[in-house]
Coordinates of C-alpha atoms and ligand atoms in Angstrom, one line a residue:
M1 CA 76.4 83.7 72.5
P2 CA 78.6 84.8 75.9
R3 CA 81.1 86.6 75.5
S4 CA 84.4 86.0 77.2
P5 CA 87.0 88.9 78.7
S6 CA 89.0 88.3 76.2
S7 CA 86.4 90.2 73.5
P8 CA 86.2 94.3 73.5
A9 CA 83.0 93.9 73.9
F10 CA 82.3 92.2 77.4
W11 CA 83.5 95.4 78.9
R12 CA 80.7 98.2 78.5
S13 CA 81.1 100.3 81.1
P14 CA 81.3 104.0 78.2
L15 CA 83.5 105.3 81.0
R16 CA 86.8 103.9 79.8
G17 CA 88.3 105.4 77.6
P18 CA 91.6 108.1 77.1
W19 CA 90.9 110.8 79.2
F20 CA 89.6 109.2 82.6
T21 CA 93.0 106.7 82.0
S22 CA 95.3 109.2 81.2
V23 CA 93.7 112.1 84.3
L24 CA 94.1 109.2 86.5
G25 CA 97.5 108.5 84.8
I26 CA 98.8 111.5 85.6
V27 CA 98.0 112.0 89.2
L28 CA 99.7 108.7 89.9
L29 CA 102.7 109.7 87.5
G30 CA 102.3 112.9 90.9
G31 CA 101.8 110.7 93.6
I32 CA 103.8 107.5 93.3
T33 CA 107.2 109.8 92.7
V34 CA 106.6 110.8 95.3
L35 CA 106.5 107.8 97.5
F36 CA 109.1 106.3 96.3
V37 CA 110.7 109.2 96.7
T38 CA 109.9 109.7 101.1
G39 CA 110.1 105.9 100.6
L40 CA 114.1 105.8 100.3
L41 CA 113.7 108.7 102.4
S42 CA 112.6 107.0 105.6
Y43 CA 115.1 104.3 105.0
A44 CA 117.6 106.9 104.6
A45 CA 116.9 107.6 108.0
Y46 CA 116.7 104.1 110.1
N47 CA 120.3 104.7 109.6
P48 CA 121.4 101.4 107.6
G49 CA 124.8 102.0 106.7
L50 CA 125.6 102.4 110.0
S51 CA 125.0 98.7 112.5
R52 CA 123.4 95.9 112.0
V53 CA 121.3 96.3 114.5
N54 CA 119.3 99.3 112.3
D55 CA 119.7 97.4 108.8
M56 CA 116.5 94.8 107.9
T57 CA 117.8 94.8 104.0
P58 CA 121.3 93.4 104.9
D59 CA 120.9 92.2 101.2
K60 CA 120.6 96.2 100.0
G61 CA 124.4 96.4 98.2
L62 CA 123.7 98.6 95.1
L63 CA 120.6 99.4 96.0
G64 CA 122.1 101.5 98.9
F65 CA 124.1 103.5 96.8
Y66 CA 121.9 106.6 97.8
L67 CA 122.3 106.4 101.3
F68 CA 123.6 110.2 103.6
S69 CA 123.8 110.4 107.1
W70 CA 120.4 111.8 108.1
P71 CA 120.3 115.4 109.7
T72 CA 118.9 116.2 113.4
D73 CA 117.2 119.4 111.0
P74 CA 114.6 120.2 110.6
H75 CA 113.3 118.2 114.5
W76 CA 110.3 117.7 112.2
L77 CA 111.8 116.3 109.1
Y78 CA 111.1 112.7 109.0
R79 CA 107.4 113.7 110.8
L80 CA 107.0 115.9 107.5
T81 CA 108.7 112.5 105.4
Q82 CA 106.5 109.8 107.0
G83 CA 103.4 111.5 107.0
V84 CA 103.0 112.1 104.0
H85 CA 104.6 108.7 102.5
V86 CA 101.6 107.1 104.7
T87 CA 98.4 109.6 104.7
L88 CA 99.1 110.0 101.1
G89 CA 99.7 106.2 100.2
I90 CA 96.1 106.3 101.3
T91 CA 94.4 108.7 99.8
L92 CA 95.9 107.0 96.8
I93 CA 94.3 104.2 96.7
P94 CA 90.8 105.1 95.8
V95 CA 93.1 106.5 92.8
L96 CA 94.9 103.1 92.0
L97 CA 91.4 100.9 91.8
A98 CA 90.0 102.9 89.3
K99 CA 93.4 103.0 87.3
L100 CA 93.6 99.4 87.8
W101 CA 89.5 99.8 86.6
S102 CA 90.2 101.6 84.2
V103 CA 92.7 99.3 81.6
V104 CA 91.5 95.6 82.7
P105 CA 90.8 94.7 79.3
K106 CA 93.3 95.3 78.7
L107 CA 95.0 92.8 80.3
F108 CA 92.9 90.1 78.4
A109 CA 93.4 90.9 74.8
L110 CA 93.9 88.9 72.6
P111 CA 96.9 87.9 71.1
P112 CA 99.0 88.6 73.9
V113 CA 101.6 88.7 72.6
R114 CA 102.1 90.6 69.3
S115 CA 105.6 91.5 69.6
L116 CA 108.7 92.2 70.6
A117 CA 107.3 95.7 72.4
H118 CA 103.9 94.6 73.6
A119 CA 106.1 91.6 74.7
L120 CA 107.6 93.6 77.2
E121 CA 105.7 95.9 77.7
R122 CA 103.0 93.2 78.8
I123 CA 106.3 92.2 81.3
S124 CA 106.3 94.9 82.2
L125 CA 102.6 95.7 83.6
L126 CA 102.8 92.1 84.8
L127 CA 105.3 93.3 87.3
L128 CA 103.8 97.5 87.4
V129 CA 100.7 95.7 88.9
G130 CA 101.7 93.5 90.2
G131 CA 104.8 96.3 91.9
A132 CA 101.7 97.9 93.0
L133 CA 99.5 96.5 94.4
F134 CA 102.1 94.8 96.8
E135 CA 103.1 97.1 97.9
F136 CA 100.0 99.5 99.0
I137 CA 99.2 96.0 100.6
T138 CA 102.2 95.7 102.6
G139 CA 102.1 99.2 103.8
V140 CA 98.3 99.9 104.3
L141 CA 98.9 96.1 106.6
N142 CA 102.2 97.8 108.3
V143 CA 100.3 100.4 108.9
Q144 CA 97.2 98.8 111.1
L145 CA 98.1 95.3 111.7
D146 CA 101.1 96.9 113.9
Y147 CA 103.7 94.7 112.2
L148 CA 102.5 91.9 111.0
F149 CA 106.3 91.2 109.2
P150 CA 108.1 93.1 111.8
G151 CA 111.5 92.6 110.4
S152 CA 110.4 90.9 107.0
F153 CA 108.7 93.9 105.9
Y154 CA 111.2 96.5 105.4
R155 CA 112.1 93.7 103.7
L156 CA 108.9 93.2 101.4
H157 CA 108.4 96.8 100.6
F158 CA 111.9 98.0 100.4
Y159 CA 112.2 95.0 97.4
G160 CA 109.0 95.7 96.3
A161 CA 109.9 98.7 95.8
W162 CA 112.7 98.8 93.3
V163 CA 111.2 95.5 91.3
F164 CA 107.5 98.3 91.0
F165 CA 109.2 101.6 91.1
A166 CA 111.0 99.8 87.9
A167 CA 108.8 99.1 86.2
F168 CA 106.7 102.2 86.8
V169 CA 109.0 104.5 85.7
T170 CA 109.1 102.4 81.9
H171 CA 105.8 102.6 82.2
A172 CA 105.9 105.7 82.3
V173 CA 108.2 106.6 80.2
L174 CA 106.0 104.5 77.2
K175 CA 102.3 106.8 78.8
V176 CA 103.3 109.9 79.5
P177 CA 104.2 111.4 76.1
T178 CA 100.5 109.3 75.1
A179 CA 98.5 110.2 78.0
L180 CA 99.8 113.6 77.8
R181 CA 98.7 113.4 73.6
N182 CA 95.7 112.7 75.3
L183 CA 94.4 115.1 77.4
R184 CA 95.8 117.8 75.3
H185 CA 93.7 116.6 71.6
L186 CA 90.7 116.3 74.2
R187 CA 90.4 119.4 75.0
E188 CA 91.5 121.3 71.8
E189 CA 88.0 119.0 70.3
H190 CA 85.8 120.2 74.2
P191 CA 86.9 123.6 75.5
S192 CA 84.2 123.7 76.9
G193 CA 85.4 121.3 79.2
G194 CA 85.0 117.9 78.7
E195 CA 81.5 117.4 79.5
E196 CA 80.5 115.7 76.9
L197 CA 82.7 113.1 77.4
A198 CA 80.8 111.4 79.5
S199 CA 79.1 109.5 76.3
P200 CA 81.5 108.0 74.3
E201 CA 81.5 109.7 70.9
G202 CA 83.3 112.4 73.1
E203 CA 86.2 109.8 72.5
E204 CA 86.2 109.0 68.9
L205 CA 89.8 111.0 68.5
V206 CA 92.2 108.7 70.3
S207 CA 95.7 107.7 70.0
P208 CA 96.8 105.0 68.5
G209 CA 97.1 101.5 71.2
D210 CA 94.2 103.2 72.6
E211 CA 91.1 102.6 71.1
E212 CA 90.8 98.6 72.8
L213 CA 90.2 100.8 75.8
V214 CA 86.8 102.6 74.6
S215 CA 84.1 99.5 74.7
P216 CA 83.0 98.1 70.9
D217 CA 79.5 98.1 72.6
P218 CA 78.9 100.3 75.4
A219 CA 76.2 99.8 78.0
E220 CA 73.5 103.8 78.2
P221 CA 75.8 106.1 80.2
T222 CA 74.4 106.4 84.3
V223 CA 76.9 109.4 85.4
S224 CA 79.8 111.1 83.5
R225 CA 83.1 111.0 82.8
R226 CA 83.6 114.1 85.1
G227 CA 81.4 112.4 87.4
A228 CA 83.1 109.2 87.8
L229 CA 86.4 110.8 88.3
G230 CA 84.2 113.1 91.5
F231 CA 83.2 110.0 92.9
V232 CA 87.3 108.4 92.6
G233 CA 88.2 112.3 94.0
G234 CA 85.8 112.1 97.0
G235 CA 87.0 108.8 98.5
S236 CA 91.0 110.2 98.4
L237 CA 89.3 112.8 100.4
L238 CA 87.3 110.4 102.6
L239 CA 90.6 109.0 103.6
L240 CA 92.4 111.3 103.9
A241 CA 89.7 113.4 106.0
T242 CA 89.8 110.3 108.0
T243 CA 93.8 109.5 108.3
A244 CA 96.0 113.6 108.7
G245 CA 94.4 113.6 112.0
H246 CA 97.2 110.8 113.7
S247 CA 100.3 113.0 112.8
F248 CA 98.8 115.8 115.4
D249 CA 98.2 115.7 118.6
G250 CA 93.9 116.9 120.5
P251 CA 90.7 116.9 118.7
L252 CA 92.2 116.9 115.0
R253 CA 93.5 113.4 116.3
E254 CA 90.4 112.9 117.1
T255 CA 89.6 112.7 113.7
A256 CA 91.4 110.3 112.0
L257 CA 88.8 107.2 112.2
L258 CA 90.8 105.0 110.2
A259 CA 94.1 105.0 111.7
P260 CA 95.1 103.0 114.4
H261 CA 97.0 106.5 115.6
G262 CA 94.4 108.3 115.3
G263 CA 91.8 108.9 117.6
P264 CA 90.8 110.7 121.3
E265 CA 94.9 110.4 122.9
P266 CA 96.2 108.3 125.9
G267 CA 94.5 108.4 129.4
S268 CA 95.6 112.4 130.6
G269 CA 98.7 114.6 132.3
P270 CA 102.2 114.6 130.5
G271 CA 102.2 111.6 129.4
A272 CA 98.8 111.0 127.6
F273 CA 100.2 110.7 124.1
Q274 CA 101.0 108.3 121.6
I275 CA 101.9 104.6 123.0
N276 CA 103.5 102.8 120.9
K277 CA 104.3 99.7 123.1
T278 CA 103.8 99.9 125.9
A279 CA 105.8 99.1 128.7
K280 CA 103.2 95.3 129.5
S281 CA 103.9 94.2 125.6
R282 CA 107.0 94.4 126.6
G283 CA 107.7 92.5 129.5
I284 CA 109.2 95.4 131.0
S285 CA 108.2 95.3 135.3
A286 CA 108.0 98.0 137.8
T287 CA 111.0 95.4 140.2
E288 CA 113.1 95.7 137.2
T289 CA 112.9 99.6 136.2
S290 CA 113.1 99.7 140.2
E291 CA 115.4 102.6 142.2
E292 CA 117.5 99.5 143.5
A293 CA 117.6 97.4 140.8
W294 CA 117.9 99.8 137.9
R295 CA 121.4 101.7 136.4
L296 CA 122.9 102.9 133.1
V297 CA 125.7 101.0 131.5
V298 CA 128.1 103.3 130.2
E299 CA 130.4 102.2 127.3
G300 CA 133.3 103.2 125.4
R301 CA 137.1 103.0 125.2
G302 CA 137.3 100.3 127.7
R303 CA 136.1 102.5 130.1
T304 CA 132.4 101.2 132.0
V305 CA 130.2 103.2 134.2
R306 CA 127.0 102.7 136.2
L307 CA 124.3 105.6 137.4
S308 CA 121.4 105.7 139.4
R309 CA 118.7 107.0 137.7
D310 CA 119.3 109.2 141.3
E311 CA 122.6 110.0 140.1
L312 CA 121.5 111.2 136.8
L313 CA 119.4 113.8 137.7
Q314 CA 122.5 114.8 139.4
L315 CA 124.3 115.3 136.0
A316 CA 123.9 118.7 134.1
L317 CA 119.6 119.0 132.5
H318 CA 119.0 119.9 129.6
S319 CA 114.8 120.7 128.4
A320 CA 114.7 119.9 124.3
A321 CA 110.5 120.2 122.0
L322 CA 111.0 116.7 120.3
P323 CA 107.8 115.0 118.2
I324 CA 107.3 111.6 118.0
A325 CA 107.0 110.1 114.5
C326 CA 106.3 106.4 114.3
V327 CA 107.2 104.8 110.5
E328 CA 103.7 103.7 110.6
G329 CA 102.8 108.0 109.7
W330 CA 101.6 109.1 113.5
S331 CA 103.7 111.4 114.9
T332 CA 103.1 113.9 117.6
S333 CA 103.3 117.5 118.1
D334 CA 106.6 118.5 120.6
Q335 CA 107.0 116.9 124.0
W336 CA 108.9 118.9 126.5
W337 CA 111.6 116.4 127.4
R338 CA 114.4 117.1 129.7
G339 CA 117.2 114.7 130.2
V340 CA 121.0 114.5 129.9
R341 CA 122.3 114.9 126.2
L342 CA 124.0 112.5 124.8
R343 CA 126.5 113.3 123.8
D344 CA 127.7 114.8 127.6
L345 CA 127.8 110.8 128.5
A346 CA 129.5 110.4 126.0
R347 CA 131.9 112.0 127.3
L348 CA 131.6 109.9 130.6
V349 CA 133.7 107.7 129.3
G350 CA 135.6 109.7 127.8
Y351 CA 134.8 111.2 124.3
E352 CA 135.4 114.8 123.6
Q353 CA 133.9 114.1 120.6
A354 CA 131.2 112.1 119.9
P355 CA 131.1 109.0 118.1
D356 CA 128.5 106.3 117.6
V357 CA 126.3 104.7 120.3
L358 CA 124.3 101.5 120.4
V359 CA 121.4 101.8 122.5
E360 CA 120.2 98.9 124.1
S361 CA 116.7 98.8 127.1
L362 CA 115.7 95.9 129.4
Q363 CA 113.9 94.3 126.2
R364 CA 115.0 91.2 126.3
H365 CA 112.5 89.7 122.8
G366 CA 110.3 91.6 119.9
A367 CA 111.3 94.5 117.3
F368 CA 112.9 97.5 118.5
R369 CA 115.0 97.0 121.7
R370 CA 117.9 98.6 120.5
A371 CA 118.7 101.4 118.5
A372 CA 122.2 102.8 116.6
L373 CA 123.0 105.8 117.0
R374 CA 125.7 108.3 114.0
D375 CA 128.1 110.7 115.8
N376 CA 125.7 113.8 114.1
Q377 CA 123.1 112.6 116.3
V378 CA 124.9 111.8 119.5
R379 CA 126.8 115.1 119.4
D380 CA 123.7 117.5 119.1
A381 CA 122.6 119.8 122.3
R382 CA 119.2 118.1 121.7
S383 CA 119.4 115.0 122.3
L384 CA 118.8 113.3 125.2
L385 CA 118.4 110.8 127.6
A386 CA 115.6 111.8 128.7
L387 CA 114.1 111.8 132.8
Y388 CA 110.9 113.7 132.2
V389 CA 108.9 114.7 130.0
N390 CA 106.6 118.1 130.3
G391 CA 107.7 118.3 133.8
E392 CA 107.3 114.8 134.9
P393 CA 109.6 112.0 135.1
L394 CA 108.3 110.1 132.2
T395 CA 105.2 107.9 132.8
P396 CA 106.8 103.4 132.6
D397 CA 104.5 103.1 129.4
H398 CA 106.9 106.7 127.7
G399 CA 109.4 104.5 128.8
Y400 CA 110.4 105.3 132.8
P401 CA 113.7 105.3 133.6
A402 CA 115.2 106.8 130.5
R403 CA 114.7 107.2 126.9
I404 CA 116.4 108.0 124.2
I405 CA 115.7 111.4 122.6
V406 CA 116.9 112.6 119.3
P407 CA 115.4 115.2 116.9
A408 CA 114.3 114.5 113.4
A409 CA 115.4 110.7 114.0
P410 CA 112.6 108.2 113.3
G411 CA 110.6 107.2 116.4
V412 CA 112.0 103.2 115.9
L413 CA 115.8 104.8 117.3
N414 CA 114.3 106.2 119.8
T415 CA 114.6 103.6 122.0
K416 CA 112.1 102.8 125.8
W417 CA 113.9 101.7 129.1
V418 CA 116.9 101.4 127.2
A419 CA 120.0 99.7 130.6
R420 CA 123.2 99.8 128.7
M421 CA 124.8 102.7 125.8
T422 CA 127.9 101.1 124.5
F423 CA 130.0 104.6 122.4
G424 CA 132.2 104.1 120.1
D425 CA 132.7 103.4 115.3
L426 CA 129.5 101.5 114.6
Ligands
LIG1 N1 113.2 99.0 123.4 C1 111.9 100.1 123.1 N2 112.0 100.5 122.7 C2 110.9 101.4 121.7 C3 109.5 100.5 121.4 C4 110.3 98.6 121.5 O1 109.5 98.4 120.9 N3 110.7 98.8 122.3 N4 109.1 101.3 120.0 C5 109.4 102.5 119.7 C6 108.8 103.2 118.2 S1 108.2 101.4 117.2 C7 108.6 103.8 118.5 S2 107.2 104.8 117.4 C8 108.6 105.2 119.8 C9 107.1 105.6 120.5 O2 107.2 105.6 122.0 P1 106.1 106.0 121.7 O3 105.9 104.8 122.9 O4 106.7 107.2 123.5 O5 105.1 107.4 122.0 O6 109.5 104.4 120.7 C10 110.6 103.1 120.2 N5 111.2 102.4 121.2
LIG2 MO1 107.8 103.3 115.5

């Protein structure tokens, strides 16, 4: 008689059982919590409360309760938090898939609902599985495909994260005690370390509710449970090893075979570090950035000052060693930037205490052509309107004639090809 997926005997892998599911669940409990926290930090780092220019989720309402002024110290802060967010997310993919595989019989179990509590558990499971797939898929698409959905990505990934995490917390509250009990119990029964768990007999003692994980009619084992776990862990390590290099320069970056900003650095010379969007792709021409054509417009307190690049070079110049750290997880190590302090530009239009600033670029279309910086960022002595990098004038792709660089800020706030700066409370 053919069996249907709703029949427990349809699922025959002897690997399924409380031990396998519990181990993967505990790994995800830690990992997804870190993803959620670093994700919220990334959102806070955008200065979303500052201006409608930065905020891509204007309807966040109460979900923005935790927002705070993103600090400028340590200067590698966003490089760390967002590197962890993206690299860890990619590394956890095999664990997530194995976890879903390990519980898939439960999704087909009949009757679909046994009690009110069971109904609630199943709804939370739907949001959990759907939310997990949605967050991992939108995250990977954004990192790998260069903003498949520019403005909307933030909205989708942000709201998706809250739905997913609510389901995740519910699930964790219901399941963590069981998972820990399973692991403790099985360890006591099998002090030698669980190699015998390769056979279904190792799973006789299971917690109530979890017996449906174990196949009633298991096939012959072809691999031990530990072997299967090693396979999942190996997949994670392989992803980690081929991604993590995107947070470093030079030879290490070349190990990041899977990351779009891995591989060799672009070109050679002082400007040979990662480029997000080239001048050409953003429609920036050499004519409009020439010494004759380009002027920086600085506004504030009803004043307007216009400066050529030569005139900017007459102002006090300062240096700062700062990285570019993109929301996509890749970053560079510290580059040497040289230019005019943002707070000195604020002083030009009469601000002794620098306020917020709205920065607009020459770019006419597309995302990231303008960004708002908060007063604490403008006041930092390392926040520059950079004219040089690594001892040479900026290259066109890194923002010539002038670009913003701010310590600890996401790359997206470091506007290139700056045309206008408007100081004032935003
Ligand atoms: N005008 C403008 N500035 C921009 C961007 C852009 O598309 N247009 N991209 C931003 C993003 S997302 C990043 S990560 C950094 C990358 O800087 P780099 O290309 O010099 O490495 O520039 C930022 N500044
Ligand atoms: Mo970026």
